[in-house]
Coordinates of C-alpha atoms in Angstrom, one line a residue:
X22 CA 0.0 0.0 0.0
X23 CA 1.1 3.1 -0.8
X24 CA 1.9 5.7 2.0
X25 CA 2.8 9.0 0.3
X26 CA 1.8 12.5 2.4
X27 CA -1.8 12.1 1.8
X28 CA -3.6 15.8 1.1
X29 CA -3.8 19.1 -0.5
X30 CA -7.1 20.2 0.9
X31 CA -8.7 19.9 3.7
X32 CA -12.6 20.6 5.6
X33 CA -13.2 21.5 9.3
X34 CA -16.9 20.9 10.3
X35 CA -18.5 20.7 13.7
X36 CA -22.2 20.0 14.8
X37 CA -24.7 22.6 16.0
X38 CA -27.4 21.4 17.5
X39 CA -29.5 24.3 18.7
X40 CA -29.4 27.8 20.1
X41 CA -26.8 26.5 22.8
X42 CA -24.5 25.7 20.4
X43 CA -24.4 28.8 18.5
X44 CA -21.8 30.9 20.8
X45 CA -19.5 28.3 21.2
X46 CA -19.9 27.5 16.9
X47 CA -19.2 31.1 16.4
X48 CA -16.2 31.5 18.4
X49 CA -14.7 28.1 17.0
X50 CA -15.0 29.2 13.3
X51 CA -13.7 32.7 13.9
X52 CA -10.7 30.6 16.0
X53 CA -10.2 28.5 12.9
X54 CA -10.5 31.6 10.5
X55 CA -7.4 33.6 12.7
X56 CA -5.4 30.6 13.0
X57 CA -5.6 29.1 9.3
X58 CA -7.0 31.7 7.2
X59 CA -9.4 31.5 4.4
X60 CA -8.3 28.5 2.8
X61 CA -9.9 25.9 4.5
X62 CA -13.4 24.4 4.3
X63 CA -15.4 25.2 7.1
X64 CA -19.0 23.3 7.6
X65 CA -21.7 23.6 10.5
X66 CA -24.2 20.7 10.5
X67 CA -27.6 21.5 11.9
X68 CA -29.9 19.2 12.4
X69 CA -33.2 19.3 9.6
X70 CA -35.8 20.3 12.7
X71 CA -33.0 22.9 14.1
X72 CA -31.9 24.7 11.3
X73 CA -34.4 27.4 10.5
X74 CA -34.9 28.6 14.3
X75 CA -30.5 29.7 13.6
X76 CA -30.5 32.9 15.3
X77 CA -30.3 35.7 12.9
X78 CA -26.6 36.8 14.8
X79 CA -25.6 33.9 14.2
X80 CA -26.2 33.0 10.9
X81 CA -24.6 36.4 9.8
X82 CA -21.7 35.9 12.1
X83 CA -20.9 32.5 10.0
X84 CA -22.0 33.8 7.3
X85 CA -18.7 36.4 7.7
X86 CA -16.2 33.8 8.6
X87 CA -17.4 31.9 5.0
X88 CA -18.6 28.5 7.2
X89 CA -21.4 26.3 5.2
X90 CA -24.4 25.3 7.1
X91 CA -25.7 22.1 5.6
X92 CA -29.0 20.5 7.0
X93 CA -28.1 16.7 9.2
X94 CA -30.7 14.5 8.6
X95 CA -30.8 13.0 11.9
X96 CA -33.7 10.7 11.8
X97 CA -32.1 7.9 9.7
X98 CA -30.6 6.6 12.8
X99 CA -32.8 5.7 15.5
X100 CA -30.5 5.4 18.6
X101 CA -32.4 3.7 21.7
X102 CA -32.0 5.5 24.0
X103 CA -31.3 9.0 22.4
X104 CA -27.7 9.7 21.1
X105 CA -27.3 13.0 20.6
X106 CA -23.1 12.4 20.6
X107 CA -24.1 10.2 17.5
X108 CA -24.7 13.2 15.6
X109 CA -21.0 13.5 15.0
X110 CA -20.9 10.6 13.3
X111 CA -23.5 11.4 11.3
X112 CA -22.0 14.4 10.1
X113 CA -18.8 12.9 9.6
X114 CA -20.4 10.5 7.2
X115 CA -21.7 13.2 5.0
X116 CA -19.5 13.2 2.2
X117 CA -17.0 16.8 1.3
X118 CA -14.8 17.2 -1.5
X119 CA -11.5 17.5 0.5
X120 CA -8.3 15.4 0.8
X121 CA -9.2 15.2 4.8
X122 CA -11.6 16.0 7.1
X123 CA -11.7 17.4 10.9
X124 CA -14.5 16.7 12.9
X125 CA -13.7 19.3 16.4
X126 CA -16.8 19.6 19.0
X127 CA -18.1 23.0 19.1
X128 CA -16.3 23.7 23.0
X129 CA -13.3 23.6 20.8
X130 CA -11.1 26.8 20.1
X131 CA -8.1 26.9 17.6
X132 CA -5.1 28.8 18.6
X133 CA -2.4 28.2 16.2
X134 CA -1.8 26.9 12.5
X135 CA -2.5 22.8 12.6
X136 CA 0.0 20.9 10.1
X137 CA -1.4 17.1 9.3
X138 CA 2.2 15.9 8.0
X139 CA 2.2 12.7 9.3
X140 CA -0.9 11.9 7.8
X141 CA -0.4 9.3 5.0
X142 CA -2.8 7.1 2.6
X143 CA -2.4 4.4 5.1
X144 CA -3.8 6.5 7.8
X145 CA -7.5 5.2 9.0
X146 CA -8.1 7.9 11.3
X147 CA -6.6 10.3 13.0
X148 CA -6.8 11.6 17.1
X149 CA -5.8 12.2 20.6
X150 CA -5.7 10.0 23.4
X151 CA -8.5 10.3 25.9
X152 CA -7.1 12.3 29.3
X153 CA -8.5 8.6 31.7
X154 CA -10.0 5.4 30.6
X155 CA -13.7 6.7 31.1
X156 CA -14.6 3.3 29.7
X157 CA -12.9 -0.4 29.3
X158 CA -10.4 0.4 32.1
X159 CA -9.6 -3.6 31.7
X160 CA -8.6 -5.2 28.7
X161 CA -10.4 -7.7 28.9
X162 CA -13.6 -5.3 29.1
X163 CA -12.6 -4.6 25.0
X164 CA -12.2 -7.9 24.2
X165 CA -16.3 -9.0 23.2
X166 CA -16.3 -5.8 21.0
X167 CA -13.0 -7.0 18.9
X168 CA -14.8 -10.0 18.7
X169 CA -18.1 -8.8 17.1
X170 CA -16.2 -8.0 14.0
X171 CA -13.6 -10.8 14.2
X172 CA -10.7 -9.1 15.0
X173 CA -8.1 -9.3 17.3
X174 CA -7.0 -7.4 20.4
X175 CA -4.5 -4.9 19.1
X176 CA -0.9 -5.0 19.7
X177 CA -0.7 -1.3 20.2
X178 CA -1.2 1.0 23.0
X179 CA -1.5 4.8 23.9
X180 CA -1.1 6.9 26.9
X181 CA -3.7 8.5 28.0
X182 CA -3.3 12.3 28.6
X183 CA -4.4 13.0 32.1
X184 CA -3.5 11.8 35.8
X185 CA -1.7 8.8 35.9
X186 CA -1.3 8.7 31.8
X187 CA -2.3 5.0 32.0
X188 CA -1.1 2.9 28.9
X189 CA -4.1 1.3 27.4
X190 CA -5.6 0.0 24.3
X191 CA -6.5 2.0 21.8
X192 CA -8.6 5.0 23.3
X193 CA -9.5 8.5 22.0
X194 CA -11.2 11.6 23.0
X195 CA -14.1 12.0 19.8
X196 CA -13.7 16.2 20.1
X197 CA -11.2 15.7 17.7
X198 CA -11.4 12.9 14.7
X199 CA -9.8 13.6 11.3
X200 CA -9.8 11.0 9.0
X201 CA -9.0 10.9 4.8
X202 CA -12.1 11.4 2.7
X203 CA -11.5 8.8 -0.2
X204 CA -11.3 6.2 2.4
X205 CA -8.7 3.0 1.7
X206 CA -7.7 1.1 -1.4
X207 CA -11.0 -0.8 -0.9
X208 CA -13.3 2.0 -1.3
X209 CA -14.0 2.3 2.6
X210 CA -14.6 5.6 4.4
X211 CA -13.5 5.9 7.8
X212 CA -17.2 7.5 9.2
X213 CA -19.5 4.8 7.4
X214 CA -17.8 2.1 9.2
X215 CA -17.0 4.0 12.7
X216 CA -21.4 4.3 12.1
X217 CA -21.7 0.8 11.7
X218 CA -19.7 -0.2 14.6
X219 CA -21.3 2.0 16.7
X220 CA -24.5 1.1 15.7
X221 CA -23.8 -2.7 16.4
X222 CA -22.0 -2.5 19.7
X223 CA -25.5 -0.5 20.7
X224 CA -27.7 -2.8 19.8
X225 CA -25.2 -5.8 21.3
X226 CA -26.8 -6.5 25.4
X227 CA -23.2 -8.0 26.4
X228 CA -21.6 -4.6 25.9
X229 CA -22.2 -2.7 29.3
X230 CA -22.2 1.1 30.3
X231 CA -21.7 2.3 26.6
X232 CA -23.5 5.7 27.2
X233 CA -22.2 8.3 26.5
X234 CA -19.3 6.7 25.0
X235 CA -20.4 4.6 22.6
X236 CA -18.8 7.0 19.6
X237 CA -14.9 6.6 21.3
X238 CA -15.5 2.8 22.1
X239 CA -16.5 2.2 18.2
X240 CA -14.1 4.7 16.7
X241 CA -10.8 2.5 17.6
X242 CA -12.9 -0.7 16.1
X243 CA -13.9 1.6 13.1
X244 CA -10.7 2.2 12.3
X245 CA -9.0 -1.6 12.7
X246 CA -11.6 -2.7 10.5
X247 CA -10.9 -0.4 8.3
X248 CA -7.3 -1.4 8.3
X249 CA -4.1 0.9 8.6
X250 CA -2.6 2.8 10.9
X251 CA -4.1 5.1 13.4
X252 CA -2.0 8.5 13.8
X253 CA -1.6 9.6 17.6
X254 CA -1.3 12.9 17.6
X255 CA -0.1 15.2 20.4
X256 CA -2.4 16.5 23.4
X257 CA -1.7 20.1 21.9
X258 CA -4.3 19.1 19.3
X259 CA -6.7 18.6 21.6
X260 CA -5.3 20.4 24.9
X261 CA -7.7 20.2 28.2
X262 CA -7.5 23.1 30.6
X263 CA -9.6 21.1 33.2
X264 CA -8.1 21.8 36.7
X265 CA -5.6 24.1 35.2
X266 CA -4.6 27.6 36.8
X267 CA -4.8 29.4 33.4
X268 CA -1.5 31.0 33.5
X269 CA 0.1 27.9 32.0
X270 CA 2.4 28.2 28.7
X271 CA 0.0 27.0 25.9
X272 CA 2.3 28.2 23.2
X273 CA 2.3 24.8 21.6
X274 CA -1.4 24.4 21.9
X275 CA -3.0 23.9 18.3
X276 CA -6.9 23.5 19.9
X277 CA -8.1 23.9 23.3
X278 CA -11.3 21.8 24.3
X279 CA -11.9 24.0 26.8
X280 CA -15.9 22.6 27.9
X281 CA -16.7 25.4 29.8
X282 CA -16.8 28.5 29.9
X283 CA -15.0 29.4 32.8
X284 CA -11.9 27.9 31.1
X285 CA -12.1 29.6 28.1
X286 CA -12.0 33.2 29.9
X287 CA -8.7 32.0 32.0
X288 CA -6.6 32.8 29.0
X289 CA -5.7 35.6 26.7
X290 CA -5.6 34.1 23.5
X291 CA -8.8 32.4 24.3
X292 CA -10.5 36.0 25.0
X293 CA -9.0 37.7 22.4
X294 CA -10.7 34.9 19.8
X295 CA -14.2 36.8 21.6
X296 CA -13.0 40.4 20.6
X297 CA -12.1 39.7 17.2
X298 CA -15.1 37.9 16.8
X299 CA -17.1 41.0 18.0
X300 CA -14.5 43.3 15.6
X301 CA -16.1 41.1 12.9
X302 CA -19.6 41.4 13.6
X303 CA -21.3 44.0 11.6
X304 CA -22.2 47.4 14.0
X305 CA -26.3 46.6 14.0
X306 CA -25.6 43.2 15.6
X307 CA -23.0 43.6 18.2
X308 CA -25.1 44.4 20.9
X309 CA -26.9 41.0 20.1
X310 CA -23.5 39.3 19.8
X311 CA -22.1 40.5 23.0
X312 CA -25.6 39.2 24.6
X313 CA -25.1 35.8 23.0
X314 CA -21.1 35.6 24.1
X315 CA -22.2 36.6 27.4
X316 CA -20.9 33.1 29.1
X317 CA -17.5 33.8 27.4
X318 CA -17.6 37.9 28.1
X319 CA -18.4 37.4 31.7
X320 CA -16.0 39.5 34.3
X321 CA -13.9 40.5 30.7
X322 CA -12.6 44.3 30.0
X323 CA -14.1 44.8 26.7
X324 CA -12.3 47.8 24.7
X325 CA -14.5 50.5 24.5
X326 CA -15.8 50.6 21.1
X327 CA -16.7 47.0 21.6
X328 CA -18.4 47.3 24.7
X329 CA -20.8 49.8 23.8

């Protein structure tokens, strides 16, 4: 199999399912528009019965940064119970015209220029590590899901990223999943088989306590089936600043998954992403825009022709 550096293009896209997501969207695209510019392809997902009640601020907002909103049909999967996290795989399995594809949750924020050299055509997917083993602790917990698809227990292991940086099997944090678009020499997109597993392993009784993380448990099965090599990437492309003081050096960080927004307003370069954003917004609509970054605005010095 070939393994020559495997794209020219590239697509971001991220999931926004209702007015909660909408702040958080906005400040992720204009993150993604400082840090890389206009080339790339950005896309916001919104699910069909969301997608006209898009707050007028925000449509305009991502209308500015040049980010897509395509419609998610999200009622061709009928998850029992409810799976809203299984809307990310739905949207990665739309198809985009790119070389790769990013999938980043919306509590995402980029802060520097992201380089995917290591990527190759033998690449199946590519992640972080999650920070602990929030599910199959044990090995032998992952061994009936290998098994559902006839595969073996891997030979690999990563370290997790947080506490004790346990080395376990195969295990990754789904805010951040980038994969190749034209899929492997057999025709096989990553996201149509990382839905498939996670389908099965939801409808299989012996596989316990999958909720909420049925999307990470299928996404390292998705990706031996699909054969290849999963990239590890660094923690600075998916940085936590959970339990963090906020005057660490984060430099080196590419994106912050920052979850809340008390975190976000600890550093500079996260609150700076909130004034540019508000820079960009056009005069008429800053007042609503402000309103709508409240969470993220919260206890911040605005300058003053921003704050009025």
């Amino acid at each position: 199999m070939q393994t020559e550096l495997g794209y020219r293009s590239i697509s971001y896209f991220f999931v926004m399912d209702g007015e909660g997501f909408e702040a958080p969207a906005i400040l992720l695209a204009q993150s993604l528009r400082n840090a890389l510019g206009d080339d790339p392809k950005l896309i916001a997902y919104v699910p069909e019965d969301k997608i006209e009640t898009i707050q007028r601020v925000t449509r305009r907002m991502l209308t500015v940064l040049n980010v897509e909103i395509c419609a998610l049909n999200t009622e061709n999967v009928q998850w029992d119970p409810a799976y809203p996290h299984g809307n990310k795989i739905l949207a990665s399995c739309a198809r985009r015209s790119t070389d790769l594809s990013v999938f980043l949750d919306t509590d995402i924020v980029c802060l520097s220029n992201m380089k995917f050299d290591s990527v190759t055509s033998n690449t199946s997917v590519f992640a972080v590590p999650e920070g602990v083993p929030t599910w199959g602790r044990k090995d032998e917990t992952w061994h009936p899901v290998y098994e559902m698809f006839d595969l073996d227990i891997p030979e690999e292991r990563v370290k997790l990223v947080k506490g004790r940086q346990r080395i376990v099997l195969p295990y990754f944090n789904a805010g951040f999943v980038g994969f190749r678009e034209h899929g492997n020499e057999n025709g096989q997109r990553f996201p149509d088989l990382w839905l498939e597993t996670a389908k099965a392993i939801d409808a299989n009784p012996k596989i316990e306590g999958k909720r909420p993380w049925l999307d990470q448990i299928a996404l390292p099965v998705a990706a031996a089936r699909m054969g290849g090599k999963i990239e590890v990437l660094e923690n600075t492309y998916n940085f936590s600043p959970y339990r963090l003081k906020g005057d660490e050096d984060i430099s080196d960080v590419k994106l912050m998954h920052y979850r809340m927004g008390a975190h976000f307003r600890k550093y500079e370069a996260c609150r700076r992403v909130t004034e540019i954003a508000l820079e960009q917004c056009p005069d008429r609509l800053r007042a609503r825009l402000r309103n709508k970054l409240e969470l993220f605005l919260r206890g911040v010095d605005l300058p003053a022709h921003l704050a009025n």
